[in-house]
Every structure is written in structure tokens, then in C-alpha cells.
Amino acid sequence: MSKKTSYQLMQGNEAVAEGALAAGVSFFAGYPITPSTEIAEILSDRLPETGGKFIQMEDEIGSIAAIIGASIGGRKTLTATSGPGFSLMQENLGFACLTEIPLVIVNVMRVGPSTGLPTSPSQGDVMQARWGTHGDHPIIVLTPSSVEEAFHYTIKAVNFSEKYRNPVIVLMDEVIGHMRARVNLPPRSMVERVNRVQPNMPPEWYLPYERSATGVAPMASFGDGYRYHITGLVHDAKGFPTTNPSEARDNIRGLFSKIERGFREICLVDYELMEDAEHAIIAYGCMVLSARSALEQLRKSGIKVGLIKLGTLWPFPRFAIEHYLPQLKTILVPELNMGQIYREVLRVNAGKAVIEKLNRVNGTIIAPDEIVKTVKGMVR
Amino acid sequence: MGSKNDKRKELTLESHPQITIFSDWCKSCGICVAFCPKEVLSMDENSRVFAKAPEKCIACHMCEIRCPDFAINVEEARPVADSREEKQ
Amino acid sequence: MISNSQLVNKYFRHSKKFPHIWCPGCGIGTILGNMLRAIDDLAIDKNDIAFVSGIGCTGRAPVYVDFNTLHTTHGRALPFATGLKLARPELKVLVATGDGDATAIGGNHLIHACRRNIDITTIIVNNYIYGMTGGQYSPTTPHGDKAYTCKLGNIERPFNISALVEAAGATFVGRTTSYHVLQLQNIIKKAILHKGFSVVEVITHCPTTYGRINHKGSAVEMLKWQKEVAVDKSRADKMSPKELEGRIVTGVLIEKDLPEFCEQYDTIIEQAQNQAKGKPE
């Protein structure tokens, strides 16, 4: 091979760890939980090599608390967990949403609820990633569907969290987490890094929650001379608690407006063979792999079907579906849950095309031929 | 309460520690009154703290250190020399 | 000796509304004031101080003071502070937490922070009750005492916080009361200077809920009670358990020098980077 390529055999979880390092993450706090523990193990080795820091906390509540604290100290931070741990992280996730603290949570999903099937894949935490914590809050949830994407989406997650001052969740299933693939990853120097906007006014004039034109307030780090207050109480531009209704409205609505502004950038969607498609499969995570090979078989048997691959689940990329609805007769949504994204597709479809779901919650994956059979059934 | 002000002017001349009570912040909890070692402070019928015996104040600052609301301040008595110069 | 006017001017946020939120006679204001006096004596630059709290009456302390202040979720001040300290080890990290915040919902984080021996100074304001929510019993409410969730008397036995944190591995443990204000300043100073996890347990009074429900009288009477029951460690060491019943032993109870977490992690970084020199990028 003339061009010097650096192909590596890499596990999905390892790709997340390497993506975190490439993105400039310098602090990880976590707690062991199958099927994400490899991320913690690898970062416990690799982070100190880069001068970063790793800590294993006493539980997942402590883990997310620690990465929030470290982010406030100015570091890019990340944690990794699975369903049960993700449930424990919800309250502090809400804290980070309201206080607008950049951080990334990687949730490698396993079959739930409860202890469920720890080593078996599932996509059952989709709605939890959206509404797990209490109260109205925005969230960004990315779903990689390959080992290579696990690397790149972790970088995007870190960059989005810094740019929008908002927690970002990388929602992976156990298949992507544990599968190994040959990947050709860019050297770290080639990776784009986005840093949070710093204040550039004298400390006395700094208002930690006064939004700039982009809707995102500059964020100083503790220890840099900008002595300010961060609280989980609804707060005013100075960061002080307020019960004033209009200030409370600005505080909460402001959280949404900054994400709405970045909607198109945040929505990572790919289309395969959709130009002439009369039928579509909407898939995310490991279901993309089954859908892609089902696509080939269906096309060979003359059925014009395409794939809408969702790289972002929340905010839900409705335009990706609306754009193709006029030409689509049927849409199949295969998921390793009872239809959590299917409901969103139904909402967006508003009765135009025929929407079908194909669900599995027993810990095994939906194979390509099952998708082929279902699409053929729908097409007739 | 006219007489109190005249008394205040004499105080500075007699150079006792300057006791100031920030009534906006004072919640009349009575801690300073109870624990002043020289019983300098008292509360009037409206529970407002005042220095009933300022001349006894030894500027130990215990009232300040104990006050939960930072509502009392004691400044050291200015050296007698300064106050005499003022008189000339 | 800094006066209140100087203290207020130097350490309080002038854009915050005063008087502060705490009830008349509540000990938290006194504890905060003496913490600030301790900091003033140590002449620590305000930029270098991070002040973290959880939820509850004590949780409202940081917003008033001109440091890097963080008001976290209930019981979680310590893990937040752990992350901040690791990220910025040059910061002096102080945590203020109440008895419920620290030993009930936050208990798991408390014992692990002690065990880890990370350089954080934690002031546990122990007023025997959940004050902010209006007077429910807490893990330190004395057996038999009343609260709005145990009107017929508390059937649970309270934690001895200083013993708890000592057993968990804290390398500095001091106990005092909001009556012993000079001892309070002194112990806080020692705790801040101590390299490792320091706990300052401050027995204090909540006249509004605990005091009223249990007929302990006004703030003044409750402070007098603290004065009577307290006995300094130096004298307590010579007293029998019988004599110590119902007494509160004050002073520096534990002061050990053990490896501090952040410093040990720096050696991990050094080793990892040396090993990594051989590996390709």
C-alpha cells in the first residue's frame, strides 16, 4: 500500500477511549460496569501518559459529580457507564444541564431494566437518554454505529459539549462497544478540537450566565481569577439563585435556544441509496449493520429501499425523514427495544407513509434476513 | 431620643471603642447581648440592640465574632492624642 | 483581628442581598464568619479558594462569599469537590455540608473521601436536624429527641461523626461548637493547612426547628448548653467513659500524616509518562 496507512484492530470501547484522548479529554471519573468497563481500564492507563487524570469513584453518582467538578476546573471530562449506572447519574446530569457544564457521558447499553442482561446488547435507554433526569432540559445524544464512528462521535461529543456548554451523551449498544474492527484513525494532531469560549473581560464585569449572541455564555474556570458562583438552583445572569419568574424563564428557555441554534450541526445523519428509494429503513447503532446488508439483498431483488442512518437521536433529526416522506411508501424501524425511536418516526410521519416497527428485547440482535423478510412483507 | 446623640459626641471625645450596630442586618437574636463579657450591650423594648454601657467596652470583639449576621462592629478606640488634637 | 466591617467588605459579595438567609440566632452565620477569619489569618488569595456546598441550610453559604463557589446537589459536595481538586490541585478546596447532607444522602461519598485522603477541608455543620426542609430528624438527631418526622421520639441512635470519619480514614479530625468561636477559627486554620482530608465537625444550634421542637430554648440558651457540655480533648482523655456521657469532646482529635491523593496521582503520571516514552505515538 503506497499511502502510509495506520490500520489498527480496535474494539469499540477502545475507540471511545482513544477518541476522548484525541479530543483533549484530560479527566475521567467512572465506576466499573459491564459492558463499558474497558473504557475506564484503557483511560486509567492512557490518561496519565498524557498528563491527564483518572479516578475510580465510589459509585456513578460520585463519578458524574467528579467530572462536573473537573470540568468547572477547566478540563474536558468524560465518564462511561451502562444502564444501571446511567440511572444513578440522572440527577447530576440535570445539574450539569442547568449549570451548563461541558462533559460527556458514554452509555454502553445492555439489556434492561434492572440488572437485565449485562453482556447482551440493547437499545433500551433511548428515552432515558432524553428524559432520564427531571424537568425540562435540552440534551444532545449521539449514537455511533461502527468502531470508527465510536472514535469520531466521541470527539464530536466532546466538541459539542464544549461549544454548546451542555452535557452530551454517546449512546452505544454493547455490540458496538465490544465488537472489534479494522480502523484507520487519523493521528491526534489531525483531529479538530473545539474549546469552550473563555471570558475576555475583566473579572469584575464577568457574568457567568449572560448569553452571548450564540446563546452560549463564556465559561471561566475556577482558579483563573474569575471568582463566580455556580448553583443547581435556577439562576440569573450573575449565577445567583432567583425566583423571579422572568429570570427563571430566561434561564430555562435559554438552555433550549442555544441547542436549537445548533440543531443542524448537531444532527448527524447519513443517507444510503435514498435518492430513488420508495421504501426506507431507519436505523441507529448496531441495527445499521443489519440494515445495511438487508439493503443489499432487497436491492438485488429489485426493491427500491434506502437507509436513513441516525447518528444523532436527540434532538431528533426530524428533517431527515420529512425530506424523504413524499417519495416513501413504507418505513421500517428495527430496534433492540420496544419501539422508542419508532414513536418519534410516527410523530414526524403524521400518517403519510406506512410505518412499521421490528423489535427485539431478548438480548440477541435482529439479523439482516429478518429485516429483508419484514420489508418484503410491507412492500407487497 | 435627642439626648442619645449628644452622648455619642462625648464618646468620641472620651475615646471609647466605637460600637456600631447595623440594625438592617441585626435579627435581634440576643447572642451579642448575652455573651458580651462586660455587659456593654442591651436590647430596647423593640428588641433593638444598643450599647447601654459603652464606656465598659474593652474592644475584645467577641460580639463581632459571635454575631451570626455580621451586624455589629467595634473599632478600636482612637489613641487619646488624636482626640485631644481635635479639641484644639 | 479583622472587624466585621472589614470582613464583610473583603469577603462578601457586594451584589448579594443581605441580611443572609439563615434564621435569627442560627449558628451557620457564626461558623461562616469564623471560617472567613481563619482564611484571613492564613492570608490565602481569594482566587485560590474554591468553596463547595451541598443542599440544606449550610448549602447556602458559598453564594455569599467572594471565592470560586459551587452549590451542588444534595449530599454530593464531596465528589464534586474531588473532581475540582484533582483538576486544579493548586486550589484550596473547602466544603461546607450539614449533618444530613454529609452523613445521610452524602454518607457514601464522605467515607470514601476520608479513605482516599484527598486534600479537601470539610466543615460539617451538625445541628442535629434537617433545617432547610423544616425540621425532620437526621442521622445525628439524638436518640429520643423529637422532630417533625419523629414526633414520638427518635428511635434511631445517632452517628458520632468524628468517630465515623476517623474510622473511614480522615487524617485530620477536629470537633468544636459554634459557641467556641476562637477554637473554631483555630481548628479550621489547622484543617486548611493540613495536607490530606480534614474534617471539622461543628456542633451547632438550630433554634427554629430542633430547638423549638425539643424545647431547648433560644439560640442563647442552646449556646450556653454547648458551653457546658463541651470538654476539651486534653481533659477528656483523663475522664472515664461514665464521666464523658453526654459530653462533647472538642479540639483536634486526629492529626496524621499520610500520603495525599493528588500527590500520589502525580507520581502515577510521572511513571506512566516514563513508560510511555518507549511506545510509538
CSV table of C-alpha atoms in Angstrom, one decimal, chain A residues 46-370:
chain,number,residue,atom,x,y,z
A,46,ARG,CA,-3.6,6.2,28.8
A,47,LEU,CA,-4.8,9.4,30.6
A,48,PRO,CA,-1.8,9.7,32.9
A,49,GLU,CA,0.5,9.2,29.9
A,50,THR,CA,-0.9,12.4,28.5
A,51,GLY,CA,-0.8,14.2,31.9
A,52,GLY,CA,-4.5,13.6,32.3
A,53,LYS,CA,-6.1,12.2,35.4
A,54,PHE,CA,-8.3,9.1,36.1
A,55,ILE,CA,-10.2,8.3,39.3
A,56,GLN,CA,-12.5,5.4,40.1
A,57,MET,CA,-15.2,6.8,42.3
A,58,GLU,CA,-17.4,5.0,44.9
A,59,ASP,CA,-20.4,5.0,42.6
A,60,GLU,CA,-21.8,6.5,39.4
A,61,ILE,CA,-23.3,9.4,41.3
A,62,GLY,CA,-19.8,10.3,42.5
A,63,SER,CA,-18.4,9.7,39.0
A,64,ILE,CA,-20.6,12.3,37.3
A,65,ALA,CA,-20.2,14.7,40.2
A,66,ALA,CA,-16.4,14.4,39.9
A,67,ILE,CA,-16.4,15.1,36.1
A,68,ILE,CA,-18.6,18.1,36.6
A,69,GLY,CA,-16.2,19.4,39.3
A,70,ALA,CA,-13.2,18.8,37.0
A,71,SER,CA,-14.9,20.5,34.1
A,72,ILE,CA,-15.5,23.5,36.3
A,73,GLY,CA,-11.8,23.4,36.9
A,74,GLY,CA,-11.3,23.8,33.2
A,75,ARG,CA,-10.7,20.3,32.0
A,76,LYS,CA,-12.5,18.4,29.2
A,77,THR,CA,-14.1,15.5,31.1
A,78,LEU,CA,-15.8,12.2,30.3
A,79,THR,CA,-17.4,9.2,32.1
A,80,ALA,CA,-18.6,5.9,30.8
A,81,THR,CA,-21.3,3.6,32.2
A,82,SER,CA,-24.2,1.4,31.3
A,83,GLY,CA,-27.9,1.4,32.1
A,84,PRO,CA,-27.9,0.9,35.8
A,85,GLY,CA,-25.1,3.5,36.3
A,86,PHE,CA,-26.7,5.9,33.9
A,87,SER,CA,-29.8,5.8,36.0
A,88,LEU,CA,-27.8,6.8,39.0
A,89,MET,CA,-26.2,9.7,37.1
A,90,GLN,CA,-29.5,11.3,36.2
A,91,GLU,CA,-29.8,13.9,39.0
A,92,ASN,CA,-26.4,15.3,38.4
A,93,LEU,CA,-26.9,15.2,34.6
A,94,GLY,CA,-29.8,17.6,35.3
A,95,PHE,CA,-27.4,19.7,37.4
A,96,ALA,CA,-24.9,19.9,34.5
A,97,CYS,CA,-27.7,20.8,32.1
A,98,LEU,CA,-28.9,23.7,34.2
A,99,THR,CA,-25.5,24.9,35.1
A,100,GLU,CA,-24.4,24.3,31.5
A,101,ILE,CA,-21.2,22.4,32.2
A,102,PRO,CA,-19.4,20.7,29.3
A,103,LEU,CA,-19.0,16.9,29.8
A,104,VAL,CA,-19.6,13.7,28.0
A,105,ILE,CA,-21.3,10.6,29.3
A,106,VAL,CA,-20.8,7.4,27.3
A,107,ASN,CA,-23.6,4.9,28.0
A,108,VAL,CA,-22.9,1.4,26.5
A,109,MET,CA,-26.4,0.0,26.7
A,110,ARG,CA,-27.1,-3.5,27.9
A,111,VAL,CA,-30.5,-5.3,28.2
A,112,GLY,CA,-32.5,-3.7,31.0
A,113,PRO,CA,-34.3,-3.0,33.1
A,114,SER,CA,-32.5,-3.6,36.3
A,115,THR,CA,-29.6,-6.0,36.1
A,116,GLY,CA,-31.1,-7.3,32.9
A,117,LEU,CA,-28.6,-9.0,30.6
A,118,PRO,CA,-25.3,-7.2,31.3
A,119,THR,CA,-23.3,-8.7,28.4
A,120,SER,CA,-26.1,-8.6,25.8
A,121,PRO,CA,-26.9,-5.7,23.5
A,122,SER,CA,-29.9,-3.5,23.8
A,123,GLN,CA,-31.1,0.0,22.7
A,124,GLY,CA,-33.5,0.3,25.6
A,125,ASP,CA,-32.1,3.6,27.1
A,126,VAL,CA,-33.1,5.9,24.3
A,127,MET,CA,-35.9,7.6,26.1
A,128,GLN,CA,-33.8,7.6,29.3
A,129,ALA,CA,-31.1,9.5,27.5
A,130,ARG,CA,-33.7,12.1,26.5
A,131,TRP,CA,-35.9,12.3,29.7
A,132,GLY,CA,-34.0,10.4,32.4
A,133,THR,CA,-33.5,13.5,34.5
A,134,HIS,CA,-36.3,15.5,35.9
A,135,GLY,CA,-37.5,18.8,34.5
A,136,ASP,CA,-37.4,20.4,31.1
A,137,HIS,CA,-33.8,20.3,29.8
A,138,PRO,CA,-32.1,20.0,26.4
A,139,ILE,CA,-29.7,17.1,25.7
A,140,ILE,CA,-27.5,16.0,22.8
A,141,VAL,CA,-27.4,12.2,22.2
A,142,LEU,CA,-25.1,10.7,19.6
A,143,THR,CA,-25.3,7.0,18.5
A,144,PRO,CA,-22.2,5.6,16.7
A,145,SER,CA,-22.9,2.5,14.5
A,146,SER,CA,-19.3,1.4,14.0
A,147,VAL,CA,-15.9,1.2,15.8
A,148,GLU,CA,-14.7,4.1,13.6
A,149,GLU,CA,-17.7,6.2,14.5
A,150,ALA,CA,-17.2,5.4,18.2
A,151,PHE,CA,-13.9,7.2,17.8
A,152,HIS,CA,-15.2,10.1,15.7
A,153,TYR,CA,-18.5,10.6,17.6
A,154,THR,CA,-16.7,10.7,21.0
A,155,ILE,CA,-14.7,13.6,19.5
A,156,LYS,CA,-17.8,15.3,18.2
A,157,ALA,CA,-19.5,14.8,21.6
A,158,VAL,CA,-16.6,16.5,23.4
A,159,ASN,CA,-16.6,19.3,20.9
A,160,PHE,CA,-20.4,19.8,21.0
A,161,SER,CA,-20.3,19.8,24.8
A,162,GLU,CA,-17.6,22.5,24.8
A,163,LYS,CA,-19.3,24.5,22.0
A,164,TYR,CA,-22.8,24.4,23.5
A,165,ARG,CA,-21.8,24.2,27.2
A,166,ASN,CA,-24.0,21.2,27.6
A,167,PRO,CA,-23.7,17.6,28.6
A,168,VAL,CA,-23.5,15.2,25.6
A,169,ILE,CA,-24.3,11.5,25.7
A,170,VAL,CA,-22.7,9.0,23.5
A,171,LEU,CA,-25.3,6.2,23.4
A,172,MET,CA,-23.8,3.0,22.3
A,173,ASP,CA,-25.0,-0.6,22.4
A,174,GLU,CA,-22.9,-3.5,23.6
A,175,VAL,CA,-22.4,-4.7,20.0
A,176,ILE,CA,-20.6,-1.5,19.0
A,177,GLY,CA,-18.9,-1.4,22.4
A,178,HIS,CA,-17.4,-4.9,22.3
A,179,MET,CA,-17.0,-5.6,18.5
A,180,ARG,CA,-13.6,-5.3,17.0
A,181,ALA,CA,-12.9,-3.8,13.6
A,182,ARG,CA,-10.0,-2.7,11.4
A,183,VAL,CA,-9.9,1.0,11.6
A,184,ASN,CA,-7.8,3.7,10.1
A,185,LEU,CA,-7.8,6.5,12.6
A,186,PRO,CA,-6.4,10.0,11.9
A,187,PRO,CA,-3.3,11.0,14.0
A,188,ARG,CA,-4.2,13.0,17.0
A,189,SER,CA,-2.7,16.2,15.5
A,190,MET,CA,-5.3,16.0,12.7
A,191,VAL,CA,-8.3,15.9,15.0
A,192,GLU,CA,-10.4,19.0,15.3
A,193,ARG,CA,-10.6,20.3,18.9
A,194,VAL,CA,-13.2,22.8,20.0
A,195,ASN,CA,-12.7,24.7,23.3
A,196,ARG,CA,-15.3,26.4,25.4
A,197,VAL,CA,-15.5,30.2,24.9
A,198,GLN,CA,-13.5,31.9,27.6
A,199,PRO,CA,-14.5,35.3,29.0
A,200,ASN,CA,-12.4,38.2,27.7
A,201,MET,CA,-13.5,41.0,30.0
A,202,PRO,CA,-12.1,41.9,33.5
A,203,PRO,CA,-13.3,39.6,36.2
A,204,GLU,CA,-15.4,42.2,37.9
A,205,TRP,CA,-17.6,42.5,34.8
A,206,TYR,CA,-17.9,38.8,34.2
A,207,LEU,CA,-21.5,37.5,34.3
A,208,PRO,CA,-21.2,33.7,34.1
A,209,TYR,CA,-24.6,33.2,32.7
A,210,GLU,CA,-25.1,36.2,30.4
A,211,ARG,CA,-25.6,34.5,27.0
A,212,SER,CA,-23.6,35.9,24.0
A,213,ALA,CA,-25.1,36.1,20.5
A,214,THR,CA,-24.6,32.4,20.1
A,215,GLY,CA,-26.8,31.8,23.1
A,216,VAL,CA,-23.8,30.3,25.0
A,217,ALA,CA,-22.2,32.2,27.9
A,218,PRO,CA,-18.4,32.3,28.1
A,219,MET,CA,-17.2,29.9,30.8
A,220,ALA,CA,-14.3,30.8,33.1
A,221,SER,CA,-12.5,28.0,35.0
A,222,PHE,CA,-12.3,28.1,38.8
A,223,GLY,CA,-8.8,29.3,39.7
A,224,ASP,CA,-8.4,31.6,36.7
A,225,GLY,CA,-9.2,34.8,38.7
A,226,TYR,CA,-12.9,34.9,37.7
A,227,ARG,CA,-14.4,34.2,41.2
A,228,TYR,CA,-18.1,33.4,40.4
A,229,HIS,CA,-20.9,31.2,41.6
A,230,ILE,CA,-22.4,28.0,40.1
A,231,THR,CA,-25.6,26.6,41.6
A,232,GLY,CA,-28.1,24.0,40.7
A,233,LEU,CA,-30.8,26.5,41.6
A,234,VAL,CA,-32.5,28.4,38.8
A,235,HIS,CA,-30.3,31.4,38.5
A,236,ASP,CA,-29.9,34.8,37.0
A,237,ALA,CA,-27.1,36.1,34.7
A,238,LYS,CA,-24.9,36.6,37.7
A,239,GLY,CA,-25.3,32.9,38.6
A,240,PHE,CA,-27.2,33.8,41.8
A,241,PRO,CA,-30.4,31.9,42.7
A,242,THR,CA,-33.6,33.6,41.6
A,243,THR,CA,-37.3,33.0,42.0
A,244,ASN,CA,-38.1,35.9,39.7
A,245,PRO,CA,-40.4,34.4,37.1
A,246,SER,CA,-39.0,36.2,34.0
A,247,GLU,CA,-35.4,35.4,35.1
A,248,ALA,CA,-36.4,31.8,35.6
A,249,ARG,CA,-38.0,31.7,32.2
A,250,ASP,CA,-34.8,33.2,30.6
A,251,ASN,CA,-32.7,30.7,32.4
A,252,ILE,CA,-34.6,27.6,31.3
A,253,ARG,CA,-35.6,28.7,27.8
A,254,GLY,CA,-32.0,29.9,27.3
A,255,LEU,CA,-30.9,26.3,27.7
A,256,PHE,CA,-33.0,25.3,24.8
A,257,SER,CA,-32.3,28.2,22.4
A,258,LYS,CA,-28.6,27.5,22.3
A,259,ILE,CA,-29.2,23.9,21.2
A,260,GLU,CA,-31.9,24.9,18.8
A,261,ARG,CA,-29.5,27.3,17.1
A,262,GLY,CA,-27.0,24.4,16.6
A,263,PHE,CA,-29.7,21.9,15.5
A,264,ARG,CA,-28.4,21.2,12.0
A,265,GLU,CA,-24.8,20.9,13.1
A,266,ILE,CA,-25.7,18.6,16.0
A,267,CYS,CA,-27.9,16.3,13.8
A,268,LEU,CA,-25.5,13.7,12.3
A,269,VAL,CA,-27.5,11.8,9.7
A,270,ASP,CA,-26.3,9.7,6.7
A,271,TYR,CA,-28.4,8.5,3.8
A,272,GLU,CA,-27.6,5.4,1.8
A,273,LEU,CA,-29.4,4.7,-1.5
A,274,MET,CA,-32.2,7.1,-0.6
A,275,GLU,CA,-32.2,9.1,-4.0
A,276,ASP,CA,-34.6,6.7,-5.7
A,277,ALA,CA,-35.9,4.9,-2.6
A,278,GLU,CA,-39.6,4.2,-2.3
A,279,HIS,CA,-39.1,2.4,1.0
A,280,ALA,CA,-36.7,3.2,3.8
A,281,ILE,CA,-35.2,1.6,6.8
A,282,ILE,CA,-34.4,4.0,9.7
A,283,ALA,CA,-31.7,2.6,12.0
A,284,TYR,CA,-29.1,3.6,14.5
A,285,GLY,CA,-26.3,1.9,16.4
A,286,CYS,CA,-25.8,-1.8,15.7
A,287,MET,CA,-29.0,-2.0,13.7
A,288,VAL,CA,-27.3,0.0,11.0
A,289,LEU,CA,-25.1,-3.1,10.3
A,290,SER,CA,-28.0,-5.4,9.9
A,291,ALA,CA,-30.0,-2.8,7.9
A,292,ARG,CA,-27.0,-2.2,5.5
A,293,SER,CA,-26.7,-5.8,4.5
A,294,ALA,CA,-30.5,-6.2,4.3
A,295,LEU,CA,-30.4,-3.2,1.9
A,296,GLU,CA,-28.1,-5.1,-0.5
A,297,GLN,CA,-30.3,-8.2,-0.5
A,298,LEU,CA,-33.5,-6.1,-1.1
A,299,ARG,CA,-32.0,-4.1,-3.9
A,300,LYS,CA,-30.9,-7.3,-5.6
A,301,SER,CA,-34.5,-8.4,-5.5
A,302,GLY,CA,-35.5,-5.2,-7.2
A,303,ILE,CA,-37.0,-3.4,-4.2
A,304,LYS,CA,-36.0,0.3,-4.1
A,305,VAL,CA,-35.2,0.7,-0.4
A,306,GLY,CA,-32.7,3.1,1.2
A,307,LEU,CA,-31.3,3.6,4.7
A,308,ILE,CA,-31.6,6.7,6.9
A,309,LYS,CA,-28.8,6.3,9.4
A,310,LEU,CA,-29.4,8.3,12.6
A,311,GLY,CA,-26.1,9.4,14.2
A,312,THR,CA,-28.0,11.8,16.5
A,313,LEU,CA,-31.1,10.7,18.4
A,314,TRP,CA,-31.7,13.8,20.4
A,315,PRO,CA,-32.6,16.5,19.4
A,316,PHE,CA,-34.5,14.2,17.0
A,317,PRO,CA,-33.4,14.9,13.4
A,318,ARG,CA,-37.0,15.1,12.0
A,319,PHE,CA,-35.9,16.9,8.8
A,320,ALA,CA,-34.0,13.7,7.7
A,321,ILE,CA,-37.4,11.9,7.5
A,322,GLU,CA,-39.6,14.8,6.4
A,323,HIS,CA,-37.3,15.4,3.4
A,324,TYR,CA,-38.0,11.9,2.0
A,325,LEU,CA,-41.6,11.3,3.1
A,326,PRO,CA,-43.1,12.5,-0.2
A,327,GLN,CA,-41.3,9.6,-2.1
A,328,LEU,CA,-41.7,6.9,0.6
A,329,LYS,CA,-44.5,4.3,0.8
A,330,THR,CA,-43.2,2.4,3.8
A,331,ILE,CA,-40.6,2.9,6.5
A,332,LEU,CA,-39.3,0.1,8.8
A,333,VAL,CA,-37.7,1.0,12.1
A,334,PRO,CA,-35.8,-2.0,13.5
A,335,GLU,CA,-34.7,-1.5,17.1
A,336,LEU,CA,-33.4,-3.5,20.1
A,337,ASN,CA,-36.2,-2.1,22.2
A,338,MET,CA,-40.0,-1.9,22.1
A,339,GLY,CA,-40.0,1.0,19.6
A,340,GLN,CA,-38.6,4.0,21.3
A,341,ILE,CA,-37.5,5.8,18.1
A,342,TYR,CA,-40.4,4.3,16.1
A,343,ARG,CA,-42.6,6.6,18.2
A,344,GLU,CA,-40.7,9.6,17.1
A,345,VAL,CA,-40.9,8.5,13.4
A,346,LEU,CA,-44.6,8.1,13.8
A,347,ARG,CA,-44.9,11.6,15.2
A,348,VAL,CA,-42.9,13.1,12.3
A,349,ASN,CA,-44.6,10.9,9.7
A,350,ALA,CA,-48.0,12.2,10.7
A,351,GLY,CA,-49.8,9.5,8.8
A,352,LYS,CA,-48.1,9.9,5.4
A,353,ALA,CA,-46.2,6.7,4.9
A,354,VAL,CA,-46.8,3.2,6.4
A,355,ILE,CA,-44.5,2.9,9.4
A,356,GLU,CA,-43.7,-0.5,10.8
A,357,LYS,CA,-41.5,-1.5,13.7
A,358,LEU,CA,-39.4,-4.6,14.2
A,359,ASN,CA,-38.4,-5.0,17.9
A,360,ARG,CA,-36.2,-7.4,19.9
A,361,VAL,CA,-35.6,-7.2,23.6
A,362,ASN,CA,-34.2,-10.7,24.3
A,363,GLY,CA,-30.5,-9.8,24.1
A,364,THR,CA,-29.9,-11.0,20.6
A,365,ILE,CA,-29.7,-8.8,17.5
A,366,ILE,CA,-32.1,-8.5,14.7
A,367,ALA,CA,-30.4,-10.3,11.7
A,368,PRO,CA,-30.4,-8.9,8.2
A,369,ASP,CA,-32.7,-11.6,6.8
A,370,GLU,CA,-35.4,-10.8,9.3
